[in-house]
């Protein structure tokens, strides 16, 4: 083919056109370099096309470049006309490779539908939506996509701002997990709570049943009952209490019960009550409670503490039993004993007198056998007299009339005399006296002798095998302790707790001996009147030491 021949003018013309084109291209490149315009060349179906974006505002350009979100501009076909470097970085591509690509190449299958919706809307109005973007390696990035249309020289373009939601999603994910954990914990707590509620319900029910049980029981026994707190306040009385006292609910709670106790019995009741609260020992006292009709009746009060598994007192349960009738019976019995022993004393005294007359009968010799009878009768009469005297003493104690004078006496002298008497009465026993001289006390010699002789008589009665008896005085800290020790049958701890009670006798069929259980009761009363202390130390089968302690005269 022949080469086209141009004239010189034609070539000049062409040269001029090319120069102008070059100048234009240089201007464009210059403008791009200086940031006056954004421009790009896109390789489209119609060959290369240049797009430019005028940016009047340099600040805005810098801002777009620096911002943390991806920013792209698309044409109608979805071709990326502009991308900031952040978007390129998000898609792991160099910036120059991003521009000119179709944006859909970053949309994974899963987000296509959503993206298309957004695109459709985006060209009409501003809109937003979450989608996933995929880079060339297929790595997915969750993004918030915001669309806005832009009016460019080349026509309308779509600006997309892409906010990477990865860290937000991670936080959301973590939050979700935390939420799920929280929910699980909440469920567990709720379950536990429900179980607890069930348990509480069951316990409350149990409690209700046991409380009803207690109430039913408390209101249907003849005794008056109460419960009181560890500090002493009464917080419950049964119906009998209100029926008897005629008080209204609330009047006697706390310490209000004091108003219905007989004023004469109140100090002793309070002493014993406070002592029990302090020590936790059983509370027991007899006192008179005022009835609704203003009469008083004797009651036996007993209260026991209820403790928790650590031993601390939770509350006390008390009962007051009406013993007025028994008391009256006892009084009548005491009165009878008093009168009877008094009545018995007169004929006994004359009997004794006649025996003495017979002994001193001188007219003719009394046959030895009769003498023997007389001696035996004297022993029996003495024993009878002791018994009658004891009975009289008991009834006097009951009536509060066991009266005698206290003088300064020599206890040492008394002890010597008692030892001598005992040796004389019980010649078969071996008396070991360990006595100190010069001991003086305030006392009644006759009554103290009565106590000592009671100790000695018992020592003899309850130690038939081993016949040693020790009489001893010990002086210590302004006190004298007088003791009588035997090596006989001894006493158990339980028996020790009761032997000073009236008419108490140890019931042991193996050792039936005479006695009415009055001696120690009288002795206790006598020693108490002397402001002393009476007691016993003993072990079953190993003998006993009965003692009393009195203050010394200094
Ligand atoms: P009794 O007249 O029955 O001896 P007491 O009041 O003197 O009455 O004694 C009360 C009880 O104490 C007695 O029945 C006996 O069981 C017990 N007792 C007293 N002394 C002794 C002792 N030395 N050894 C063992 N038991 C004793």
Coordinates of C-alpha atoms and ligand atoms in Angstrom, one line a residue:
X1 CA 0.0 0.0 0.0
X2 CA 1.3 3.4 -0.9
X3 CA 2.1 5.7 2.0
X4 CA -0.3 8.7 2.3
X5 CA 1.4 11.8 0.9
X6 CA 0.8 15.0 2.9
X7 CA 1.6 18.5 1.7
X8 CA 3.9 20.7 3.8
X9 CA 0.9 22.8 4.9
X10 CA -1.0 19.7 5.9
X11 CA 1.8 18.5 7.9
X12 CA 2.2 21.9 9.6
X13 CA -1.5 21.8 10.3
X14 CA -1.3 18.3 11.9
X15 CA 1.8 19.3 13.9
X16 CA -0.1 22.3 15.3
X17 CA -3.1 20.1 16.3
X18 CA -0.8 17.6 18.0
X19 CA 1.0 20.4 19.8
X20 CA -2.3 21.7 21.2
X21 CA -3.4 18.1 22.2
X22 CA 0.0 17.7 24.0
X23 CA -0.4 21.0 25.7
X24 CA -3.9 20.0 26.9
X25 CA -2.7 16.7 28.1
X26 CA 0.2 18.4 29.9
X27 CA -2.3 20.9 31.5
X28 CA -4.5 18.0 32.7
X29 CA -1.5 16.2 34.2
X30 CA -0.4 19.4 35.8
X31 CA -3.8 20.0 37.2
X32 CA -3.9 16.5 38.6
X33 CA -0.5 16.9 40.1
X34 CA -1.4 20.2 41.8
X35 CA -4.7 18.8 43.0
X36 CA -6.8 21.2 41.1
X37 CA -8.8 18.3 39.6
X38 CA -9.1 14.6 40.1
X39 CA -8.9 12.7 36.9
X40 CA -8.8 9.2 35.8
X41 CA -8.7 7.2 32.7
X42 CA -11.0 4.3 32.4
X43 CA -10.6 1.5 29.9
X44 CA -14.2 1.0 28.9
X45 CA -16.0 -0.7 26.1
X46 CA -15.6 2.4 24.0
X47 CA -11.9 2.5 24.5
X48 CA -10.1 4.7 27.1
X49 CA -12.1 7.4 28.7
X50 CA -10.9 10.2 31.0
X51 CA -12.8 11.3 34.0
X52 CA -12.1 14.3 36.0
X53 CA -13.4 15.5 39.3
X54 CA -13.1 19.1 40.1
X55 CA -12.3 19.7 43.7
X56 CA -12.8 23.2 44.6
X57 CA -11.9 22.4 48.1
X58 CA -8.4 21.1 49.0
X59 CA -9.4 20.7 52.6
X60 CA -12.2 18.4 51.6
X61 CA -9.7 16.3 49.5
X62 CA -7.3 15.9 52.3
X63 CA -10.1 15.0 54.6
X64 CA -11.3 12.3 52.3
X65 CA -7.8 10.9 52.0
X66 CA -7.2 10.9 55.7
X67 CA -10.5 9.6 56.9
X68 CA -10.8 6.2 58.4
X69 CA -13.7 5.2 56.1
X70 CA -13.4 4.0 52.6
X71 CA -14.7 6.5 50.0
X72 CA -15.4 5.6 46.4
X73 CA -17.3 7.3 43.6
X74 CA -19.1 5.1 41.1
X75 CA -20.7 5.9 37.7
X76 CA -24.0 4.4 36.5
X77 CA -22.3 1.2 35.5
X78 CA -20.7 0.8 38.9
X79 CA -17.2 1.6 37.8
X80 CA -15.0 3.0 40.5
X81 CA -14.1 6.5 39.3
X82 CA -12.4 7.5 42.5
X83 CA -11.2 5.6 45.6
X84 CA -9.4 6.9 48.6
X85 CA -6.4 4.9 49.8
X86 CA -8.3 3.7 52.9
X87 CA -10.8 1.7 50.6
X88 CA -7.8 0.3 48.6
X89 CA -6.2 -0.8 51.9
X90 CA -9.5 -2.4 53.0
X91 CA -9.5 -4.4 49.9
X92 CA -5.8 -5.2 50.1
X93 CA -5.1 -3.7 46.7
X94 CA -2.8 -0.8 45.5
X95 CA -4.9 2.3 44.9
X96 CA -4.2 2.4 41.1
X97 CA -5.6 -1.1 40.7
X98 CA -8.8 -0.2 42.4
X99 CA -9.8 2.7 40.2
X100 CA -11.5 1.6 37.1
X101 CA -12.7 -1.7 38.6
X102 CA -16.4 -2.4 38.8
X103 CA -17.5 -2.1 42.4
X104 CA -19.5 -5.3 42.2
X105 CA -16.2 -7.3 42.0
X106 CA -15.9 -6.6 45.8
X107 CA -19.4 -7.9 46.5
X108 CA -19.6 -11.5 47.5
X109 CA -22.5 -13.7 46.5
X110 CA -24.1 -13.4 49.9
X111 CA -24.4 -9.6 49.7
X112 CA -25.4 -9.2 46.0
X113 CA -29.1 -8.8 46.6
X114 CA -28.7 -6.3 49.4
X115 CA -26.1 -4.3 47.4
X116 CA -28.3 -4.1 44.4
X117 CA -31.2 -2.8 46.6
X118 CA -28.9 -0.2 48.0
X119 CA -27.7 0.8 44.6
X120 CA -31.2 1.2 43.3
X121 CA -32.2 3.3 46.2
X122 CA -28.9 5.2 46.4
X123 CA -29.3 6.8 43.0
X124 CA -32.6 8.2 44.1
X125 CA -32.0 9.2 47.7
X126 CA -29.4 8.9 50.4
X127 CA -29.4 5.5 52.0
X128 CA -27.5 3.2 54.3
X129 CA -27.1 -0.5 54.8
X130 CA -24.8 -3.2 56.1
X131 CA -23.1 -5.4 53.6
X132 CA -20.1 -7.7 53.3
X133 CA -17.2 -6.8 51.0
X134 CA -14.8 -9.4 49.7
X135 CA -11.2 -8.7 48.8
X136 CA -9.5 -10.5 46.0
X137 CA -8.4 -13.3 48.4
X138 CA -12.0 -13.7 49.4
X139 CA -11.6 -12.3 52.9
X140 CA -14.9 -10.8 54.0
X141 CA -15.2 -7.4 55.7
X142 CA -18.5 -6.3 57.2
X143 CA -19.2 -2.7 56.2
X144 CA -21.7 0.0 56.7
X145 CA -22.4 1.5 53.2
X146 CA -23.7 5.0 52.9
X147 CA -24.8 6.3 49.4
X148 CA -25.1 9.8 48.2
X149 CA -25.3 11.1 44.7
X150 CA -22.7 13.6 43.4
X151 CA -23.1 16.1 40.7
X152 CA -19.9 15.9 38.5
X153 CA -19.0 17.5 35.3
X154 CA -19.3 14.2 33.5
X155 CA -22.8 13.7 34.9
X156 CA -24.2 12.3 38.2
X157 CA -22.0 9.9 40.1
X158 CA -22.6 7.9 43.3
X159 CA -20.4 8.4 46.3
X160 CA -20.1 5.5 48.7
X161 CA -18.7 5.8 52.2
X162 CA -17.7 2.4 53.6
X163 CA -17.2 2.1 57.3
X164 CA -15.3 -1.0 58.4
X165 CA -17.5 -2.7 61.0
X166 CA -15.0 -5.5 61.7
X167 CA -14.0 -4.3 65.2
X168 CA -17.5 -3.2 65.9
X169 CA -18.7 -6.6 64.8
X170 CA -16.0 -8.2 67.0
X171 CA -17.2 -6.1 69.9
X172 CA -20.8 -7.0 69.0
X173 CA -19.7 -10.6 68.8
X174 CA -18.0 -10.4 72.1
X175 CA -21.0 -8.6 73.5
X176 CA -23.2 -11.3 72.0
X177 CA -21.2 -14.0 73.7
X178 CA -21.1 -12.0 76.9
X179 CA -24.8 -11.5 76.6
X180 CA -25.3 -15.2 76.0
X181 CA -23.1 -16.0 79.0
X182 CA -25.1 -13.4 81.0
X183 CA -28.3 -14.9 79.9
X184 CA -27.1 -18.3 80.8
X185 CA -26.0 -17.0 84.2
X186 CA -29.3 -15.3 84.6
X187 CA -31.1 -18.5 83.7
X188 CA -29.1 -20.4 86.2
X189 CA -29.7 -17.7 88.8
X190 CA -33.4 -17.8 88.1
X191 CA -33.4 -21.5 88.3
X192 CA -31.6 -21.3 91.6
X193 CA -33.9 -18.7 92.8
X194 CA -36.9 -20.8 91.9
X195 CA -35.4 -23.7 93.7
X196 CA -34.7 -21.5 96.7
X197 CA -38.2 -20.2 96.6
X198 CA -39.5 -23.7 96.5
X199 CA -37.3 -24.6 99.5
X200 CA -38.3 -21.5 101.4
X201 CA -42.0 -22.3 100.6
X202 CA -41.5 -25.8 101.9
X203 CA -39.6 -24.6 104.9
X204 CA -42.2 -21.9 105.6
X205 CA -44.8 -24.6 105.3
X206 CA -42.9 -26.9 107.7
X207 CA -42.5 -24.0 110.0
X208 CA -46.1 -23.2 109.8
X209 CA -47.0 -26.7 110.6
X210 CA -44.6 -26.9 113.5
X211 CA -45.8 -23.5 114.8
X212 CA -49.4 -24.6 114.5
X213 CA -48.4 -27.8 116.2
X214 CA -46.7 -25.9 119.0
X215 CA -49.7 -23.5 119.3
X216 CA -52.2 -26.4 119.3
X217 CA -50.1 -28.2 122.0
X218 CA -49.5 -25.0 124.0
X219 CA -53.1 -24.0 124.0
X220 CA -54.4 -27.4 124.9
X221 CA -52.3 -28.3 127.9
X222 CA -53.6 -27.3 131.3
X223 CA -50.4 -25.4 132.2
X224 CA -49.7 -21.8 131.4
X225 CA -46.7 -21.6 129.0
X226 CA -44.6 -18.9 127.5
X227 CA -41.5 -18.5 125.4
X228 CA -38.9 -15.9 126.2
X229 CA -35.9 -14.5 124.3
X230 CA -32.3 -15.0 125.6
X231 CA -32.3 -11.5 127.1
X232 CA -35.5 -12.3 129.1
X233 CA -38.3 -10.7 127.2
X234 CA -41.4 -12.9 126.9
X235 CA -42.7 -13.1 123.3
X236 CA -45.4 -15.6 123.6
X237 CA -48.0 -16.8 126.1
X238 CA -50.6 -19.6 125.5
X239 CA -54.3 -19.1 125.9
X240 CA -54.3 -20.4 129.5
X241 CA -52.1 -17.5 130.6
X242 CA -54.6 -15.0 129.3
X243 CA -57.6 -16.9 130.7
X244 CA -56.0 -17.2 134.1
X245 CA -54.5 -13.7 134.5
X246 CA -57.4 -12.0 132.7
X247 CA -54.8 -9.7 131.0
X248 CA -55.0 -8.7 127.4
X249 CA -52.6 -9.6 124.7
X250 CA -49.6 -7.3 124.9
X251 CA -50.0 -6.3 128.5
X252 CA -47.7 -8.9 129.9
X253 CA -45.2 -9.4 127.0
X254 CA -41.6 -8.4 127.6
X255 CA -41.2 -8.0 131.3
X256 CA -44.8 -7.2 131.9
X257 CA -45.4 -10.5 133.8
X258 CA -44.0 -8.9 136.9
X259 CA -47.3 -7.2 137.6
X260 CA -49.1 -10.5 138.1
X261 CA -46.4 -12.0 140.4
X262 CA -47.2 -11.7 144.1
X263 CA -45.0 -8.8 145.4
X264 CA -43.6 -11.1 148.2
X265 CA -42.4 -13.6 145.6
X266 CA -41.2 -11.2 143.0
X267 CA -37.6 -10.6 144.3
X268 CA -36.9 -14.3 144.5
X269 CA -38.5 -15.0 141.1
X270 CA -36.5 -12.2 139.4
X271 CA -33.3 -13.4 141.1
X272 CA -33.8 -17.0 139.8
X273 CA -34.9 -15.8 136.4
X274 CA -31.9 -13.5 135.8
X275 CA -29.6 -16.2 137.2
X276 CA -31.0 -18.7 134.7
X277 CA -30.7 -16.3 131.8
X278 CA -27.1 -15.6 132.8
X279 CA -26.0 -19.3 133.3
X280 CA -28.3 -21.0 130.8
X281 CA -29.3 -23.5 133.6
X282 CA -32.9 -24.6 134.0
X283 CA -35.1 -21.9 135.6
X284 CA -37.2 -23.3 138.5
X285 CA -39.1 -21.3 141.0
X286 CA -42.4 -21.4 143.0
X287 CA -44.4 -18.2 143.1
X288 CA -47.9 -16.9 143.3
X289 CA -49.6 -15.5 140.2
X290 CA -52.6 -13.1 140.4
X291 CA -55.7 -14.6 138.9
X292 CA -58.3 -12.5 137.0
X293 CA -60.4 -12.3 140.2
X294 CA -57.4 -10.8 142.2
X295 CA -56.8 -14.0 144.1
X296 CA -53.3 -15.5 144.1
X297 CA -52.5 -19.2 143.4
X298 CA -49.2 -20.9 143.8
X299 CA -47.4 -22.1 140.7
X300 CA -44.3 -24.1 139.9
X301 CA -42.4 -22.4 137.1
X302 CA -39.9 -24.2 135.0
X303 CA -38.1 -22.9 131.8
X304 CA -35.6 -24.7 129.6
X305 CA -33.4 -23.1 127.0
X306 CA -33.5 -24.2 123.3
X307 CA -30.1 -24.0 121.8
X308 CA -28.8 -24.0 118.2
X309 CA -26.2 -26.4 116.9
X310 CA -23.5 -24.1 118.2
X311 CA -24.9 -24.2 121.7
X312 CA -26.2 -20.6 121.6
X313 CA -29.6 -20.1 123.2
X314 CA -32.3 -19.3 120.7
X315 CA -35.2 -18.9 123.1
X316 CA -36.6 -20.4 126.4
X317 CA -39.8 -22.5 126.8
X318 CA -41.4 -22.1 130.1
X319 CA -44.4 -23.6 132.0
X320 CA -46.2 -22.6 135.1
X321 CA -48.1 -25.4 136.8
X322 CA -50.8 -24.6 139.3
X323 CA -49.7 -26.2 142.6
X324 CA -52.1 -24.4 144.8
X325 CA -54.0 -27.6 145.7
X326 CA -50.9 -29.6 146.4
X327 CA -49.6 -26.7 148.5
X328 CA -52.8 -26.7 150.5
X329 CA -52.6 -30.4 150.9
X330 CA -49.0 -30.1 152.1
X331 CA -50.0 -27.3 154.4
X332 CA -52.7 -29.5 155.9
X333 CA -50.3 -32.4 156.2
X334 CA -47.7 -30.2 157.8
X335 CA -50.4 -28.9 160.2
X336 CA -51.4 -32.4 160.9
X337 CA -47.8 -33.5 161.5
X338 CA -47.3 -30.5 163.7
X339 CA -50.4 -31.3 165.9
X340 CA -49.7 -35.0 165.9
X341 CA -46.1 -34.7 167.0
X342 CA -47.1 -32.2 169.6
X343 CA -49.8 -34.5 170.9
X344 CA -47.4 -37.4 170.8
X345 CA -44.8 -35.5 172.8
X346 CA -46.9 -35.3 176.0
X347 CA -47.5 -39.0 176.5
X348 CA -43.9 -39.7 175.4
X349 CA -42.6 -37.4 178.1
X350 CA -44.7 -39.1 180.8
X351 CA -43.6 -42.5 179.5
X352 CA -40.0 -41.4 179.8
X353 CA -40.7 -40.2 183.3
X354 CA -42.3 -43.4 184.4
X355 CA -39.3 -45.4 183.0
X356 CA -37.0 -43.2 185.1
X357 CA -39.2 -43.8 188.2
X358 CA -39.0 -47.5 187.6
X359 CA -35.2 -47.3 187.2
X360 CA -34.9 -45.5 190.5
X361 CA -37.3 -47.8 192.3
X362 CA -35.4 -48.8 195.4
X363 CA -37.8 -50.8 197.6
X364 CA -36.7 -54.2 196.4
X365 CA -34.0 -55.3 193.9
X366 CA -35.1 -55.2 190.2
X367 CA -34.4 -58.5 188.5
X368 CA -31.6 -58.2 185.9
X369 CA -33.9 -59.2 183.1
X370 CA -36.3 -56.4 183.9
X371 CA -33.4 -54.0 184.0
X372 CA -32.6 -55.1 180.5
X373 CA -36.2 -54.5 179.4
X374 CA -36.1 -51.1 180.9
X375 CA -32.8 -50.2 179.0
X376 CA -34.3 -51.4 175.7
X377 CA -37.5 -49.4 176.3
X378 CA -35.3 -46.3 177.0
X379 CA -33.5 -46.7 173.7
X380 CA -36.8 -47.1 171.9
X381 CA -38.3 -44.1 173.6
X382 CA -35.2 -41.9 172.8
X383 CA -35.5 -42.9 169.2
X384 CA -39.2 -42.1 169.2
X385 CA -38.5 -38.8 170.8
X386 CA -35.9 -37.9 168.1
X387 CA -38.4 -38.8 165.4
X388 CA -41.1 -36.7 167.0
X389 CA -38.7 -33.9 167.5
X390 CA -37.7 -34.1 163.8
X391 CA -41.4 -34.1 162.8
X392 CA -42.0 -31.1 164.9
X393 CA -39.0 -29.3 163.4
X394 CA -40.2 -30.0 159.9
X395 CA -43.6 -28.6 160.6
X396 CA -42.0 -25.6 162.3
X397 CA -39.7 -25.0 159.2
X398 CA -42.8 -25.2 157.0
X399 CA -44.6 -22.6 159.1
X400 CA -41.4 -20.5 159.2
X401 CA -41.2 -20.9 163.0
X402 CA -37.9 -22.8 163.6
X403 CA -36.6 -20.1 165.9
X404 CA -33.6 -20.2 168.2
X405 CA -31.0 -17.8 169.4
X406 CA -27.5 -17.5 168.1
X407 CA -24.6 -16.9 170.5
X408 CA -20.9 -16.9 170.4
X409 CA -20.0 -20.5 171.0
X410 CA -16.9 -22.7 170.9
X411 CA -17.2 -25.1 168.0
X412 CA -14.1 -26.9 169.1
X413 CA -15.7 -27.8 172.5
X414 CA -18.9 -28.8 170.8
X415 CA -16.9 -31.1 168.5
X416 CA -15.1 -32.8 171.4
X417 CA -18.4 -33.4 173.2
X418 CA -20.1 -34.8 170.0
X419 CA -17.1 -37.1 169.5
X420 CA -17.4 -38.4 173.0
X421 CA -21.1 -39.0 172.7
X422 CA -20.7 -40.8 169.4
X423 CA -18.1 -43.1 170.8
X424 CA -20.4 -43.9 173.6
X425 CA -23.5 -44.5 171.4
X426 CA -21.6 -46.4 168.7
X427 CA -19.0 -48.4 170.5
X428 CA -18.5 -50.7 167.5
X429 CA -17.4 -47.8 165.3
X430 CA -13.9 -46.3 165.1
X431 CA -14.0 -42.5 165.4
X432 CA -10.9 -40.6 164.1
X433 CA -11.2 -37.0 165.2
X434 CA -8.9 -34.4 163.5
X435 CA -10.0 -31.3 165.4
X436 CA -8.5 -27.9 165.9
X437 CA -8.9 -26.0 169.2
X438 CA -10.2 -22.5 169.7
X439 CA -12.7 -22.3 166.9
X440 CA -15.5 -19.9 167.7
X441 CA -18.6 -19.2 165.7
X442 CA -21.9 -17.4 166.0
X443 CA -24.4 -20.3 166.5
X444 CA -26.8 -22.3 168.5
X445 CA -24.9 -25.2 170.1
X446 CA -28.0 -27.4 170.4
X447 CA -29.0 -27.0 166.7
X448 CA -25.4 -27.5 165.5
X449 CA -25.1 -30.6 167.6
X450 CA -28.3 -31.8 166.0
X451 CA -26.8 -31.3 162.5
X452 CA -23.6 -33.1 163.5
X453 CA -25.4 -36.0 165.1
X454 CA -27.5 -36.3 162.0
X455 CA -24.3 -36.6 159.9
X456 CA -22.9 -39.1 162.3
X457 CA -26.1 -41.2 162.6
X458 CA -26.2 -41.3 158.8
X459 CA -22.5 -42.3 158.5
X460 CA -23.2 -45.2 160.8
X461 CA -26.5 -46.1 159.1
X462 CA -25.0 -46.2 155.6
X463 CA -21.6 -47.8 156.2
X464 CA -22.2 -51.1 157.8
X465 CA -19.1 -52.8 156.4
X466 CA -16.3 -50.3 157.0
X467 CA -16.7 -48.9 160.4
X468 CA -14.2 -45.9 160.3
X469 CA -15.6 -42.4 160.7
X470 CA -13.5 -39.3 160.5
X471 CA -14.6 -36.1 162.2
X472 CA -12.6 -33.1 161.0
X473 CA -12.4 -29.3 161.3
X474 CA -10.4 -27.2 158.8
X475 CA -10.0 -23.4 159.1
X476 CA -9.5 -21.5 155.9
X477 CA -10.1 -17.9 154.9
X478 CA -12.3 -16.9 157.9
X479 CA -14.3 -20.0 157.4
X480 CA -14.4 -23.3 159.3
X481 CA -15.4 -26.5 157.5
X482 CA -16.7 -29.3 159.7
X483 CA -16.9 -32.6 158.1
X484 CA -18.0 -36.2 158.8
X485 CA -16.5 -38.9 156.5
X486 CA -17.6 -42.5 156.2
X487 CA -16.6 -45.3 153.9
X488 CA -20.0 -46.7 153.2
X489 CA -22.3 -47.0 150.2
X490 CA -21.9 -43.4 149.0
X491 CA -24.2 -41.4 146.7
X492 CA -24.6 -40.8 143.0
X493 CA -24.5 -37.3 141.5
X494 CA -28.3 -37.4 140.9
X495 CA -28.9 -38.5 144.5
X496 CA -26.6 -35.7 145.8
X497 CA -28.8 -33.2 144.0
X498 CA -31.9 -34.3 146.0
X499 CA -30.9 -35.4 149.5
X500 CA -31.5 -32.0 151.1
X501 CA -35.1 -32.1 150.0
X502 CA -37.9 -32.8 152.5
X503 CA -38.7 -36.5 152.9
X504 CA -36.2 -37.5 150.2
X505 CA -34.7 -41.0 150.7
X506 CA -32.6 -42.9 148.3
X507 CA -34.7 -45.8 147.1
X508 CA -32.3 -48.7 147.3
X509 CA -33.8 -52.0 148.3
X510 CA -30.4 -53.4 149.3
X511 CA -30.0 -50.9 152.0
X512 CA -33.3 -50.6 153.8
X513 CA -32.6 -48.7 157.0
X514 CA -34.9 -46.7 159.3
X515 CA -35.4 -43.0 158.5
X516 CA -38.0 -40.6 157.1
X517 CA -35.8 -38.3 155.0
X518 CA -36.0 -35.4 157.4
X519 CA -32.6 -35.1 158.9
X520 CA -30.7 -33.5 156.1
X521 CA -33.7 -31.2 155.3
X522 CA -33.6 -29.9 158.9
X523 CA -29.8 -29.7 158.8
X524 CA -29.9 -27.6 155.6
X525 CA -32.4 -25.2 157.2
X526 CA -30.3 -24.9 160.4
X527 CA -27.0 -24.2 158.5
X528 CA -28.8 -21.7 156.2
X529 CA -30.1 -19.9 159.4
X530 CA -26.5 -19.8 160.5
X531 CA -25.5 -18.1 157.2
X532 CA -23.4 -21.1 156.4
X533 CA -23.2 -23.6 153.6
X534 CA -24.0 -27.3 153.7
X535 CA -22.8 -29.9 151.2
X536 CA -21.6 -33.4 150.4
X537 CA -18.8 -34.9 148.4
X538 CA -19.4 -38.5 147.5
X539 CA -19.1 -41.2 144.9
X540 CA -21.3 -44.2 144.7
X541 CA -19.8 -47.1 146.6
X542 CA -16.9 -45.1 148.0
X543 CA -18.3 -43.4 151.1
X544 CA -19.4 -39.9 151.7
X545 CA -18.2 -36.7 153.3
X546 CA -20.9 -34.5 154.6
X547 CA -19.8 -31.0 155.7
X548 CA -21.0 -27.5 156.7
X549 CA -19.1 -24.3 156.6
X550 CA -19.6 -21.4 159.0
X551 CA -18.0 -17.9 159.2
X552 CA -15.5 -17.6 162.0
X553 CA -15.7 -15.0 164.8
X554 CA -12.7 -12.8 164.4
Ligands
LIG1 P1 -32.9 -40.4 156.7 O1 -33.5 -40.3 158.0 O2 -33.6 -41.2 155.7 O3 -31.5 -40.9 156.8 P2 -31.7 -37.9 155.8 O4 -32.4 -36.6 155.5 O5 -30.8 -37.8 157.0 O6 -32.9 -39.0 156.1 O7 -31.0 -38.5 154.6 C1 -31.6 -38.5 153.3 C2 -31.1 -39.6 152.5 O8 -29.7 -39.3 152.2 C3 -31.0 -40.9 153.1 O9 -32.2 -41.6 153.0 C4 -29.9 -41.6 152.4 O10 -30.4 -42.2 151.3 C5 -29.0 -40.5 152.0 N1 -27.8 -40.4 152.9 C6 -27.6 -39.6 154.0 N2 -26.4 -39.8 154.5 C7 -25.8 -40.7 153.8 C8 -24.5 -41.3 153.9 N3 -23.6 -41.0 154.8 N4 -24.1 -42.2 152.9 C9 -25.0 -42.6 152.0 N5 -26.3 -42.1 151.9 C10 -26.6 -41.1 152.8

